[in-house]
Short mmCIF file of C-alpha atoms in Angstrom, two decimals:
data_model
loop_
_atom_site.label_atom_id
_atom_site.label_comp_id
_atom_site.label_asym_id
_atom_site.label_seq_id
_atom_site.Cartn_x
_atom_site.Cartn_y
_atom_site.Cartn_z
CA UNK A 1 -18.10 -10.96 29.97
CA UNK A 2 -17.30 -12.30 26.35
CA UNK A 3 -19.65 -10.34 23.74
CA UNK A 4 -20.04 -10.61 20.09
CA UNK A 5 -20.99 -7.41 18.11
CA UNK A 6 -22.75 -7.80 14.63
CA UNK A 7 -24.27 -5.41 12.29
CA UNK A 8 -26.68 -6.65 9.67
CA UNK A 9 -29.52 -5.21 7.25
CA UNK A 10 -32.60 -6.70 5.90
CA UNK A 11 -31.54 -8.64 2.56
CA UNK A 12 -29.30 -10.65 4.92
CA UNK A 13 -32.22 -11.78 7.07
CA UNK A 14 -32.40 -15.32 5.39
CA UNK A 15 -28.62 -16.15 6.56
CA UNK A 16 -28.53 -13.84 9.78
CA UNK A 17 -29.98 -16.74 11.98
CA UNK A 18 -27.24 -19.21 10.89
CA UNK A 19 -24.58 -16.84 12.32
CA UNK A 20 -26.58 -16.22 15.32
CA UNK A 21 -26.98 -19.82 15.96
CA UNK A 22 -23.22 -20.39 15.69
CA UNK A 23 -21.96 -17.85 17.77
CA UNK A 24 -24.83 -17.49 20.55
CA UNK A 25 -23.72 -20.28 22.53
CA UNK A 26 -20.08 -19.42 22.91
CA UNK A 27 -20.81 -15.91 24.09
CA UNK A 28 -22.42 -14.34 27.20
CA UNK A 29 -23.90 -11.41 24.94
CA UNK A 30 -24.73 -11.05 21.49
CA UNK A 31 -25.17 -7.29 20.40
CA UNK A 32 -26.93 -6.91 17.00
CA UNK A 33 -27.27 -3.63 14.94
CA UNK A 34 -30.32 -3.93 12.58
CA UNK A 35 -29.61 -1.38 10.03
CA UNK A 36 -32.78 -0.48 8.13
CA UNK A 37 -35.14 -2.79 9.98
CA UNK A 38 -38.75 -1.73 10.95
CA UNK A 39 -39.03 -3.88 13.82
CA UNK A 40 -36.61 -6.37 15.86
CA UNK A 41 -37.47 -9.90 14.84
CA UNK A 42 -39.10 -12.26 17.36
CA UNK A 43 -36.60 -14.70 17.33
CA UNK A 44 -34.01 -12.00 18.50
CA UNK A 45 -36.28 -10.14 20.97
CA UNK A 46 -37.28 -13.24 22.76
CA UNK A 47 -33.72 -14.41 23.76
CA UNK A 48 -32.37 -12.49 26.95
CA UNK A 49 -28.61 -12.88 25.52
CA UNK A 50 -29.31 -10.77 22.63
CA UNK A 51 -29.21 -6.85 22.69
CA UNK A 52 -30.83 -5.73 19.38
CA UNK A 53 -31.18 -2.18 18.35
CA UNK A 54 -32.41 -0.35 15.30
CA UNK A 55 -30.43 2.79 14.65
CA UNK A 56 -32.01 6.15 13.48
CA UNK A 57 -29.65 6.08 10.46
CA UNK A 58 -27.75 3.62 8.35
CA UNK A 59 -24.46 2.66 10.36
CA UNK A 60 -23.43 0.20 7.86
CA UNK A 61 -20.39 -2.00 9.39
CA UNK A 62 -19.89 0.78 11.97
CA UNK A 63 -22.83 -0.70 13.83
CA UNK A 64 -20.66 -3.31 15.18
CA UNK A 65 -19.11 -0.42 17.23
CA UNK A 66 -22.55 0.93 18.17
CA UNK A 67 -22.56 -0.80 21.56
CA UNK A 68 -20.27 0.12 24.37
CA UNK A 69 -18.58 -2.67 26.13
CA UNK A 70 -17.07 -2.41 29.62
CA UNK A 71 -13.21 -2.09 29.95
CA UNK A 72 -12.49 -5.67 30.68
CA UNK A 73 -14.99 -7.39 28.27
CA UNK A 74 -13.61 -9.53 25.61
CA UNK A 75 -15.32 -8.60 22.48
CA UNK A 76 -15.61 -10.46 19.03
CA UNK A 77 -16.78 -8.31 15.94
CA UNK A 78 -18.55 -10.59 13.69
CA UNK A 79 -20.22 -10.68 10.20
CA UNK A 80 -23.55 -11.83 9.24
CA UNK A 81 -22.46 -14.16 6.42
CA UNK A 82 -19.76 -16.51 8.41
CA UNK A 83 -20.38 -19.62 10.27
CA UNK A 84 -18.39 -20.01 13.24
CA UNK A 85 -17.47 -23.23 14.51
CA UNK A 86 -18.26 -24.26 18.05
CA UNK A 87 -14.70 -23.90 19.53
CA UNK A 88 -14.27 -20.32 17.93
CA UNK A 89 -14.42 -18.32 20.84
CA UNK A 90 -12.44 -20.50 22.96
CA UNK A 91 -9.76 -21.28 20.42
CA UNK A 92 -9.30 -17.53 19.57
CA UNK A 93 -9.15 -16.53 23.32
CA UNK A 94 -6.41 -19.30 24.01
CA UNK A 95 -3.87 -17.29 21.67
CA UNK A 96 -4.12 -14.51 24.38
CA UNK A 97 -2.27 -16.70 26.52
CA UNK A 98 0.77 -15.88 24.33
CA UNK A 99 -0.16 -12.37 23.24
CA UNK A 100 -1.55 -10.28 26.10
CA UNK A 101 -4.86 -8.62 25.15
CA UNK A 102 -3.81 -5.18 26.41
CA UNK A 103 -1.29 -4.83 23.61
CA UNK A 104 -2.84 -7.15 20.69
CA UNK A 105 -5.77 -7.54 18.50
CA UNK A 106 -6.39 -10.95 16.75
CA UNK A 107 -8.42 -12.22 13.60
CA UNK A 108 -8.75 -14.52 10.96
CA UNK A 109 -8.87 -12.01 8.02
CA UNK A 110 -5.74 -9.65 7.53
CA UNK A 111 -3.62 -7.83 5.24
CA UNK A 112 -0.18 -6.87 5.31
CA UNK A 113 2.24 -4.35 3.22
CA UNK A 114 5.12 -6.34 2.24
CA UNK A 115 7.98 -6.58 -0.11
CA UNK A 116 6.60 -8.88 -3.07
CA UNK A 117 9.91 -9.14 -5.05
CA UNK A 118 13.84 -9.17 -4.87
CA UNK A 119 13.77 -5.43 -6.05
CA UNK A 120 11.52 -4.25 -3.01
CA UNK A 121 8.51 -3.65 -4.83
CA UNK A 122 5.54 -3.75 -2.38
CA UNK A 123 2.10 -4.78 -2.28
CA UNK A 124 -0.75 -6.38 -0.03
CA UNK A 125 -0.63 -10.13 0.99
CA UNK A 126 -3.67 -11.16 2.37
CA UNK A 127 -4.99 -13.91 4.42
CA UNK A 128 -8.50 -14.94 4.05
CA UNK A 129 -10.52 -16.16 6.87
CA UNK A 130 -11.43 -19.40 5.16
CA UNK A 131 -7.98 -20.50 4.00
CA UNK A 132 -5.36 -22.17 5.99
CA UNK A 133 -2.67 -20.11 7.88
CA UNK A 134 0.01 -22.05 9.41
CA UNK A 135 1.82 -19.05 11.32
CA UNK A 136 0.81 -16.23 13.59
CA UNK A 137 1.57 -13.15 11.24
CA UNK A 138 1.65 -9.51 12.31
CA UNK A 139 -0.72 -7.50 10.06
CA UNK A 140 -1.38 -4.06 9.14
CA UNK A 141 -5.49 -4.28 8.71
CA UNK A 142 -7.76 -7.00 10.34
CA UNK A 143 -11.20 -7.62 8.71
CA UNK A 144 -13.73 -6.92 11.30
CA UNK A 145 -15.65 -9.93 10.86
CA UNK A 146 -13.38 -11.92 12.50
CA UNK A 147 -11.49 -9.80 15.27
CA UNK A 148 -11.24 -10.29 19.07
CA UNK A 149 -10.03 -7.34 21.29
CA UNK A 150 -10.30 -6.01 24.74
CA UNK A 151 -13.17 -3.85 25.53
CA UNK A 152 -11.22 -0.95 26.42
CA UNK A 153 -9.12 -1.07 23.31
CA UNK A 154 -12.07 -1.16 20.90
CA UNK A 155 -12.90 2.01 18.90
CA UNK A 156 -16.22 3.83 19.92
CA UNK A 157 -18.90 4.57 17.37
CA UNK A 158 -18.24 8.31 17.33
CA UNK A 159 -14.34 7.45 16.42
CA UNK A 160 -15.34 5.07 13.48
CA UNK A 161 -18.90 6.19 11.96
CA UNK A 162 -17.31 8.79 9.37
CA UNK A 163 -15.81 5.56 7.92
CA UNK A 164 -18.92 3.40 7.68
CA UNK A 165 -18.56 1.18 4.62
CA UNK A 166 -14.80 0.79 5.16
CA UNK A 167 -14.48 0.79 8.97
CA UNK A 168 -11.65 -2.02 8.76
CA UNK A 169 -9.38 0.86 7.76
CA UNK A 170 -10.33 3.23 10.52
CA UNK A 171 -10.32 0.23 12.83
CA UNK A 172 -6.57 -0.61 11.89
CA UNK A 173 -5.42 3.05 12.24
CA UNK A 174 -6.90 3.09 15.68
CA UNK A 175 -4.89 0.30 16.80
CA UNK A 176 -1.93 1.19 15.07
CA UNK A 177 -2.06 4.60 16.58
CA UNK A 178 -2.43 3.53 20.00
CA UNK A 179 0.65 1.17 19.71
CA UNK A 180 -1.19 -2.02 19.51
CA UNK A 181 -0.21 -4.78 17.03
CA UNK A 182 -2.69 -6.93 14.99
CA UNK A 183 -2.06 -10.56 14.10
CA UNK A 184 -3.88 -13.20 11.88
CA UNK A 185 -4.05 -16.45 13.73
CA UNK A 186 -3.29 -20.03 12.57
CA UNK A 187 -5.88 -22.47 11.39
CA UNK A 188 -6.45 -25.14 9.12
CA UNK A 189 -8.30 -24.68 5.85
CA UNK A 190 -12.10 -24.29 6.12
CA UNK A 191 -12.01 -23.75 9.72
CA UNK A 192 -14.41 -20.71 9.09
CA UNK A 193 -16.99 -20.87 6.30
CA UNK A 194 -18.84 -18.27 4.48
CA UNK A 195 -22.78 -18.70 4.42
CA UNK A 196 -22.92 -15.83 1.71
CA UNK A 197 -25.39 -17.05 -1.32
CA UNK A 198 -24.75 -16.21 -4.82
CA UNK A 199 -27.86 -13.84 -4.76
CA UNK A 200 -26.48 -11.78 -1.89
CA UNK A 201 -22.98 -11.48 -2.78
CA UNK A 202 -23.36 -8.02 -4.56
CA UNK A 203 -25.20 -6.56 -1.52
CA UNK A 204 -21.54 -6.86 0.40
CA UNK A 205 -19.88 -3.62 0.93
CA UNK A 206 -16.90 -4.80 -1.45
CA UNK A 207 -19.44 -4.25 -4.23
CA UNK A 208 -21.49 -1.39 -2.81
CA UNK A 209 -18.54 0.77 -1.44
CA UNK A 210 -15.03 -0.49 -2.19
CA UNK A 211 -15.34 -1.16 -5.88
CA UNK A 212 -16.68 2.53 -6.09
CA UNK A 213 -13.64 3.92 -4.17
CA UNK A 214 -15.52 6.85 -2.64
CA UNK A 215 -13.03 9.68 -1.87
CA UNK A 216 -13.48 9.17 1.83
CA UNK A 217 -12.11 5.71 1.65
CA UNK A 218 -9.07 6.52 -0.37
CA UNK A 219 -8.26 9.17 1.90
CA UNK A 220 -8.62 6.65 4.80
CA UNK A 221 -6.35 4.36 2.85
CA UNK A 222 -3.83 6.89 2.37
CA UNK A 223 -3.66 8.11 5.75
CA UNK A 224 -3.23 4.18 7.09
CA UNK A 225 -0.42 3.93 4.35
CA UNK A 226 1.48 6.76 5.96
CA UNK A 227 1.24 5.69 9.32
CA UNK A 228 2.25 1.67 8.71
CA UNK A 229 4.23 0.21 11.62
CA UNK A 230 7.16 -1.99 11.33
CA UNK A 231 7.28 -5.93 10.76
CA UNK A 232 4.40 -6.37 8.47
CA UNK A 233 4.04 -9.83 7.54
CA UNK A 234 6.67 -11.26 9.91
CA UNK A 235 5.73 -14.40 11.84
CA UNK A 236 5.54 -14.34 15.66
CA UNK A 237 8.21 -16.88 16.03
CA UNK A 238 10.72 -14.93 13.93
CA UNK A 239 9.96 -11.68 15.65
CA UNK A 240 10.22 -13.48 19.21
CA UNK A 241 13.62 -14.99 17.97
CA UNK A 242 14.87 -11.56 17.34
CA UNK A 243 13.67 -10.31 20.64
CA UNK A 244 11.18 -8.12 19.19
CA UNK A 245 8.31 -9.64 21.21
CA UNK A 246 8.35 -11.06 24.59
CA UNK A 247 7.99 -14.45 25.45
#
């Protein structure tokens, strides 16, 4: 089974159905966590392919992990402000022919801690989901709006809820601690597009959580930095040529 997991909240109701319409034809099951809703919208309740739930507390982005997949399911974690093109699922899945899903996690938005200059000063190199990326690159963090992973490898809610608002960090640590590698996949510019509108921009977790830098988030980032693995920012082709990734 191919699944997509999504968390949303009422201010995004106006753009939610664009995401639903783009991803639903591509998956067997769409699971939606409706944070802060009073009722499940009729358009969602009427479709047997959709499993919608209203949690008894605000799970924020951790709501993507409130549904338990089977071990052999393929799970796409998605966001409510992205339009996913018609070949998104098939195109992403094809990359697992080269990087087995039991040991790898794929995505379109990533960050790698790399040397930024000749003096060895390090900083974050970012791959945004809507911009061109010509190579498959190993990263330290994947944005959970564009990941694909095997069901058995996906973190469960009880492993990630206390990092709600910054689950990308906990998600990265979960996979790194298990020895799995995370990769951003190649694509052309504009392959994925944002449906975010100007009036909704400040509702995003970047504004409501990240900019505030709560102590729990800072601690999570420090823990991640202490656990960083090797070869951050390296291209798959180079790692393979060096014998560090099997053909």
